[in-house]
Amino acid sequence: MPAVVFNVFPIRSSCNSPRHLLPEVLLIIPFSSRTSTRRVSLTPGTAPDWTNTVPHHLLRSIMSTKNHLEHVASNGHGGADMRRLKTHDMEIGITDAVQRHAVRHVVHPKPVSQKKLDFEHSRPRWIREMVAEAMGVFFYVYPGIASQASFFLNGTEPIFGSLFQIGMAYALGIAFAIITCGATSGGHFNPAVTICLAIWQGFPWKKVPYYIFAQIFGSFLAGLLLVGQFHPQMMALSAGFHKLGLSPNSLGGPGSILCSFPGAAQTSYGYLFFIEFFVCSFLVR
């Protein structure tokens, strides 16, 4: 007995009607092994030539399903036609079933005023780069020095910070700065990076002063905001240092929150320069 091959023809409507009105119908048509399977297009008003290969009761079932779908589409259920736009054939087969003749409703945006277009055209690019550099340095510096302030001003309470927290604050700050501002300015955020790029990577020297000014300005804003937030605690710590005869701008004082100070045993400027040079080179390499 010859093997039986089943050819599956999914009939699917392209309209947006409810599923209970136009369900997906799978026509499983058996063919003998001597009959080649072929794709059949159910043109409205005509019947496919399956009389020699398909039983009559299956033909009646196929044509009944076809007529029902045409009737539903012609009655306006879903507001769309199930037939193809050009050939008016029913959508039969996998390729045809995935075709959608959907009508897209595009909402047009409001027109942009000519004044705004002229402003965007005349806006200097170097200003945007400077603003991005200043914002990036602010996002980088402020979390770090805020974590330092919390750690130094509350040294007796471990819950207020640790050295690990300070490092993570700087790491998250530089990551956020690169993500938000790096695409506009290049993500220098350090005068050393700007100078190195100008020497070896062809960065325009005329932009170097603007970049360095923006970087210093961004870090100054971060320090100014921090002093305004922790001013009472910093003044109390400064008064304690004055009573001990120490300068507030020394290691462990309120000034060390904003910048680094050498220890009492570090008196060699060459040694300090080597430390700063190596650490900066390691960070920006």
CSV table of C-alpha atoms in Angstrom, one decimal:
chain,number,residue,atom,x,y,z
A,1,MET,CA,0.0,0.0,0.0
A,2,PRO,CA,1.6,3.3,-1.0
A,3,ALA,CA,2.5,5.8,1.6
A,4,VAL,CA,0.1,8.7,2.2
A,5,VAL,CA,1.5,12.3,2.1
A,6,PHE,CA,-0.4,15.1,3.8
A,7,ASN,CA,-0.3,18.6,2.5
A,8,VAL,CA,-1.3,21.3,5.0
A,9,PHE,CA,-2.9,24.5,3.7
A,10,PRO,CA,-3.5,27.0,6.4
A,11,ILE,CA,-6.2,29.5,5.4
A,12,ARG,CA,-5.9,32.6,7.5
A,13,SER,CA,-7.7,35.9,7.1
A,14,SER,CA,-5.7,39.2,6.9
A,15,CYS,CA,-8.4,41.3,8.5
A,16,ASN,CA,-8.5,42.3,12.1
A,17,SER,CA,-11.8,40.6,12.9
A,18,PRO,CA,-12.4,38.7,16.1
A,19,ARG,CA,-11.0,35.2,16.3
A,20,HIS,CA,-14.4,33.6,16.9
A,21,LEU,CA,-15.6,35.0,13.5
A,22,LEU,CA,-12.7,34.0,11.4
A,23,PRO,CA,-10.8,31.1,13.0
A,24,GLU,CA,-7.7,29.7,11.4
A,25,VAL,CA,-8.6,26.6,9.4
A,26,LEU,CA,-6.1,23.9,8.5
A,27,LEU,CA,-7.0,21.9,5.4
A,28,ILE,CA,-5.2,18.5,5.5
A,29,ILE,CA,-5.4,17.1,2.0
A,30,PRO,CA,-4.2,13.5,1.6
A,31,PHE,CA,-2.3,12.7,-1.6
A,32,SER,CA,-1.1,9.4,-2.8
A,33,SER,CA,2.6,8.7,-3.3
A,34,ARG,CA,2.0,8.8,-7.1
A,35,THR,CA,0.5,12.2,-7.0
A,36,SER,CA,2.8,15.2,-6.7
A,37,THR,CA,1.8,17.8,-4.1
A,38,ARG,CA,1.1,21.2,-5.4
A,39,ARG,CA,0.0,24.6,-4.1
A,40,VAL,CA,-3.6,25.4,-4.9
A,41,SER,CA,-5.0,28.9,-5.2
A,42,LEU,CA,-8.7,29.0,-4.3
A,43,THR,CA,-9.9,31.7,-6.7
A,44,PRO,CA,-13.4,33.0,-5.8
A,45,GLY,CA,-16.0,31.4,-8.1
A,46,THR,CA,-13.8,28.6,-9.2
A,47,ALA,CA,-13.0,25.2,-7.8
A,48,PRO,CA,-9.6,23.5,-7.8
A,49,ASP,CA,-8.9,20.5,-9.9
A,50,TRP,CA,-8.8,17.9,-7.2
A,51,THR,CA,-11.4,15.6,-8.6
A,52,ASN,CA,-8.9,12.9,-9.5
A,53,THR,CA,-7.0,12.9,-6.3
A,54,VAL,CA,-9.3,14.0,-3.5
A,55,PRO,CA,-12.5,12.3,-2.5
A,56,HIS,CA,-15.8,14.1,-3.2
A,57,HIS,CA,-16.8,14.5,0.5
A,58,LEU,CA,-13.4,16.2,1.2
A,59,LEU,CA,-13.9,18.5,-1.7
A,60,ARG,CA,-17.3,19.5,-0.4
A,61,SER,CA,-15.8,20.2,3.0
A,62,ILE,CA,-13.0,22.4,1.5
A,63,MET,CA,-15.4,24.4,-0.7
A,64,SER,CA,-17.8,24.8,2.1
A,65,THR,CA,-15.0,26.3,4.3
A,66,LYS,CA,-13.9,28.5,1.4
A,67,ASN,CA,-17.4,29.8,0.8
A,68,HIS,CA,-18.0,30.5,4.5
A,69,LEU,CA,-14.8,32.6,4.8
A,70,GLU,CA,-15.7,34.5,1.6
A,71,HIS,CA,-19.2,35.2,3.0
A,72,VAL,CA,-17.8,36.4,6.4
A,73,ALA,CA,-15.3,38.7,4.6
A,74,SER,CA,-17.9,40.1,2.2
A,75,ASN,CA,-20.3,40.9,5.0
A,76,GLY,CA,-17.8,43.3,6.5
A,77,HIS,CA,-16.8,41.4,9.7
A,78,GLY,CA,-13.6,43.1,10.7
A,79,GLY,CA,-13.8,45.7,7.9
A,80,ALA,CA,-11.2,44.0,5.6
A,81,ASP,CA,-11.1,41.7,2.6
A,82,MET,CA,-9.6,38.3,2.9
A,83,ARG,CA,-8.6,38.1,-0.7
A,84,ARG,CA,-5.3,39.4,-2.2
A,85,LEU,CA,-5.2,42.9,-3.3
A,86,LYS,CA,-4.2,42.3,-6.9
A,87,THR,CA,-5.2,38.7,-7.8
A,88,HIS,CA,-8.2,38.4,-5.5
A,89,ASP,CA,-7.1,34.9,-4.6
A,90,MET,CA,-7.7,33.5,-1.2
A,91,GLU,CA,-4.7,33.4,1.1
A,92,ILE,CA,-3.7,29.7,0.9
A,93,GLY,CA,-0.3,28.4,2.0
A,94,ILE,CA,2.3,29.4,4.6
A,95,THR,CA,3.8,32.3,2.7
A,96,ASP,CA,0.3,33.8,2.0
A,97,ALA,CA,-0.8,33.3,5.5
A,98,VAL,CA,1.9,35.4,7.0
A,99,GLN,CA,1.2,38.3,4.6
A,100,ARG,CA,-0.7,41.1,6.3
A,101,HIS,CA,-2.5,43.8,4.4
A,102,ALA,CA,-2.9,46.0,7.5
A,103,VAL,CA,-3.7,49.7,7.3
A,104,ARG,CA,-1.3,51.7,9.4
A,105,HIS,CA,-2.5,55.0,10.8
A,106,VAL,CA,0.6,57.2,11.1
A,107,VAL,CA,0.3,60.2,13.5
A,108,HIS,CA,2.3,63.0,11.9
A,109,PRO,CA,4.3,65.2,14.4
A,110,LYS,CA,3.7,68.8,14.7
A,111,PRO,CA,5.9,71.0,12.5
A,112,VAL,CA,9.0,72.5,14.1
A,113,SER,CA,9.2,76.2,14.0
A,114,GLN,CA,11.8,77.8,11.8
A,115,LYS,CA,13.1,79.8,14.8
A,116,LYS,CA,13.9,76.5,16.6
A,117,LEU,CA,15.5,75.1,13.5
A,118,ASP,CA,17.7,78.2,13.1
A,119,PHE,CA,18.7,78.0,16.7
A,120,GLU,CA,19.8,74.3,16.4
A,121,HIS,CA,21.7,75.1,13.2
A,122,SER,CA,23.5,78.0,14.7
A,123,ARG,CA,24.3,76.4,18.0
A,124,PRO,CA,28.0,75.9,18.3
A,125,ARG,CA,29.1,72.3,18.8
A,126,TRP,CA,31.9,73.2,21.1
A,127,ILE,CA,29.4,74.5,23.6
A,128,ARG,CA,27.6,71.2,23.7
A,129,GLU,CA,31.0,69.4,24.2
A,130,MET,CA,31.9,71.7,27.1
A,131,VAL,CA,28.6,71.2,28.8
A,132,ALA,CA,28.9,67.4,28.4
A,133,GLU,CA,32.4,67.5,29.8
A,134,ALA,CA,31.3,69.6,32.8
A,135,MET,CA,28.3,67.3,33.5
A,136,GLY,CA,30.4,64.2,33.1
A,137,VAL,CA,33.0,65.4,35.6
A,138,PHE,CA,30.2,66.4,38.0
A,139,PHE,CA,28.6,62.9,37.8
A,140,TYR,CA,32.1,61.4,38.3
A,141,VAL,CA,33.3,63.6,41.2
A,142,TYR,CA,30.2,64.2,43.3
A,143,PRO,CA,29.4,60.5,44.2
A,144,GLY,CA,33.0,60.0,45.2
A,145,ILE,CA,33.5,63.0,47.4
A,146,ALA,CA,30.1,62.6,48.9
A,147,SER,CA,31.1,59.1,50.0
A,148,GLN,CA,34.3,60.4,51.4
A,149,ALA,CA,32.5,63.1,53.4
A,150,SER,CA,30.2,60.5,54.8
A,151,PHE,CA,33.1,58.3,55.8
A,152,PHE,CA,35.4,61.0,57.3
A,153,LEU,CA,32.7,63.0,59.1
A,154,ASN,CA,31.2,59.9,60.7
A,155,GLY,CA,34.3,57.8,61.4
A,156,THR,CA,32.9,56.3,64.6
A,157,GLU,CA,29.9,54.9,62.8
A,158,PRO,CA,30.8,52.1,60.3
A,159,ILE,CA,27.3,52.2,58.8
A,160,PHE,CA,28.0,55.6,57.1
A,161,GLY,CA,30.7,54.3,54.8
A,162,SER,CA,33.9,52.4,54.2
A,163,LEU,CA,36.9,52.5,51.8
A,164,PHE,CA,35.1,50.0,49.6
A,165,GLN,CA,32.1,52.2,49.4
A,166,ILE,CA,34.2,55.2,48.3
A,167,GLY,CA,35.8,53.1,45.5
A,168,MET,CA,32.4,51.9,44.3
A,169,ALA,CA,31.0,55.4,44.4
A,170,TYR,CA,33.8,56.6,42.0
A,171,ALA,CA,33.4,53.5,39.8
A,172,LEU,CA,29.6,54.0,39.4
A,173,GLY,CA,30.0,57.7,38.9
A,174,ILE,CA,32.5,57.4,36.0
A,175,ALA,CA,30.4,54.6,34.4
A,176,PHE,CA,27.3,56.9,34.6
A,177,ALA,CA,29.3,59.8,33.2
A,178,ILE,CA,30.6,57.8,30.2
A,179,ILE,CA,27.1,56.4,29.4
A,180,THR,CA,25.4,59.8,29.5
A,181,CYS,CA,28.0,62.3,28.3
A,182,GLY,CA,30.7,60.2,26.5
A,183,ALA,CA,28.9,60.2,23.1
A,184,THR,CA,28.8,64.0,23.0
A,185,SER,CA,32.3,65.1,24.2
A,186,GLY,CA,34.3,61.9,23.8
A,187,GLY,CA,34.4,61.2,27.6
A,188,HIS,CA,37.7,62.7,28.6
A,189,PHE,CA,36.7,63.9,32.1
A,190,ASN,CA,40.3,64.5,33.0
A,191,PRO,CA,42.8,67.1,31.8
A,192,ALA,CA,45.5,64.4,31.5
A,193,VAL,CA,43.3,62.5,29.1
A,194,THR,CA,42.6,65.6,27.0
A,195,ILE,CA,46.3,66.5,26.7
A,196,CYS,CA,47.3,62.9,25.8
A,197,LEU,CA,44.7,62.7,23.1
A,198,ALA,CA,45.9,66.1,21.7
A,199,ILE,CA,49.5,64.8,21.6
A,200,TRP,CA,49.1,61.3,20.3
A,201,GLN,CA,45.5,61.0,18.9
A,202,GLY,CA,45.1,64.2,16.9
A,203,PHE,CA,42.6,65.9,19.2
A,204,PRO,CA,42.4,69.6,18.2
A,205,TRP,CA,44.7,71.7,20.3
A,206,LYS,CA,42.2,74.6,20.1
A,207,LYS,CA,39.7,72.6,22.1
A,208,VAL,CA,42.1,71.7,24.9
A,209,PRO,CA,41.7,74.9,26.9
A,210,TYR,CA,37.9,74.7,26.6
A,211,TYR,CA,37.8,71.0,27.7
A,212,ILE,CA,40.1,71.7,30.7
A,213,PHE,CA,38.1,74.6,31.8
A,214,ALA,CA,34.8,72.6,31.6
A,215,GLN,CA,36.4,69.8,33.6
A,216,ILE,CA,37.6,72.1,36.3
A,217,PHE,CA,34.2,73.9,36.4
A,218,GLY,CA,32.3,70.6,36.7
A,219,SER,CA,34.5,69.4,39.6
A,220,PHE,CA,34.2,72.8,41.3
A,221,LEU,CA,30.4,72.6,41.1
A,222,ALA,CA,30.5,69.1,42.7
A,223,GLY,CA,32.7,70.4,45.5
A,224,LEU,CA,30.5,73.5,46.0
A,225,LEU,CA,27.4,71.4,46.3
A,226,LEU,CA,29.1,69.0,48.8
A,227,VAL,CA,30.3,71.9,51.0
A,228,GLY,CA,26.8,73.3,51.1
A,229,GLN,CA,25.3,70.0,52.1
A,230,PHE,CA,27.9,69.1,54.8
A,231,HIS,CA,28.9,72.6,55.9
A,232,PRO,CA,27.9,72.3,59.6
A,233,GLN,CA,29.8,69.0,60.1
A,234,MET,CA,32.8,70.3,58.2
A,235,MET,CA,33.0,73.4,60.3
A,236,ALA,CA,32.7,71.4,63.5
A,237,LEU,CA,35.6,69.2,62.4
A,238,SER,CA,37.6,72.2,61.4
A,239,ALA,CA,37.1,73.7,64.9
A,240,GLY,CA,38.4,70.5,66.4
A,241,PHE,CA,41.5,70.6,64.3
A,242,HIS,CA,42.2,74.2,65.3
A,243,LYS,CA,42.0,73.3,69.0
A,244,LEU,CA,44.7,70.6,68.4
A,245,GLY,CA,46.8,73.1,66.5
A,246,LEU,CA,46.4,71.4,63.2
A,247,SER,CA,45.5,72.8,59.9
A,248,PRO,CA,42.0,71.8,58.5
A,249,ASN,CA,43.7,71.4,55.1
A,250,SER,CA,45.7,68.4,56.1
A,251,LEU,CA,45.4,64.6,56.1
A,252,GLY,CA,42.2,63.6,57.9
A,253,GLY,CA,40.9,67.2,58.0
A,254,PRO,CA,37.8,68.6,56.2
A,255,GLY,CA,40.0,69.7,53.4
A,256,SER,CA,41.0,66.1,52.6
A,257,ILE,CA,37.4,65.4,51.6
A,258,LEU,CA,37.9,67.5,48.5
A,259,CYS,CA,41.5,66.7,47.6
A,260,SER,CA,44.4,64.5,48.6
A,261,PHE,CA,47.1,65.6,51.1
A,262,PRO,CA,50.4,63.8,51.8
A,263,GLY,CA,51.1,62.2,55.1
A,264,ALA,CA,53.4,63.6,57.7
A,265,ALA,CA,56.2,61.3,56.7
A,266,GLN,CA,55.9,62.1,52.9
A,267,THR,CA,58.1,65.1,52.5
A,268,SER,CA,59.7,64.3,49.2
A,269,TYR,CA,58.0,66.1,46.3
A,270,GLY,CA,59.6,63.8,43.8
A,271,TYR,CA,58.1,60.8,45.5
A,272,LEU,CA,54.7,62.4,45.6
A,273,PHE,CA,55.0,63.3,41.9
A,274,PHE,CA,55.9,59.7,41.0
A,275,ILE,CA,52.8,58.4,42.9
A,276,GLU,CA,50.5,60.8,41.1
A,277,PHE,CA,52.1,60.2,37.7
A,278,PHE,CA,51.9,56.5,38.0
A,279,VAL,CA,48.4,56.3,39.3
A,280,CYS,CA,47.1,58.8,36.7
A,281,SER,CA,48.9,56.8,33.9
A,282,PHE,CA,47.4,53.6,35.2
A,283,LEU,CA,43.9,55.0,35.3
A,284,VAL,CA,43.9,56.7,31.8
A,285,ARG,CA,46.0,54.2,29.8
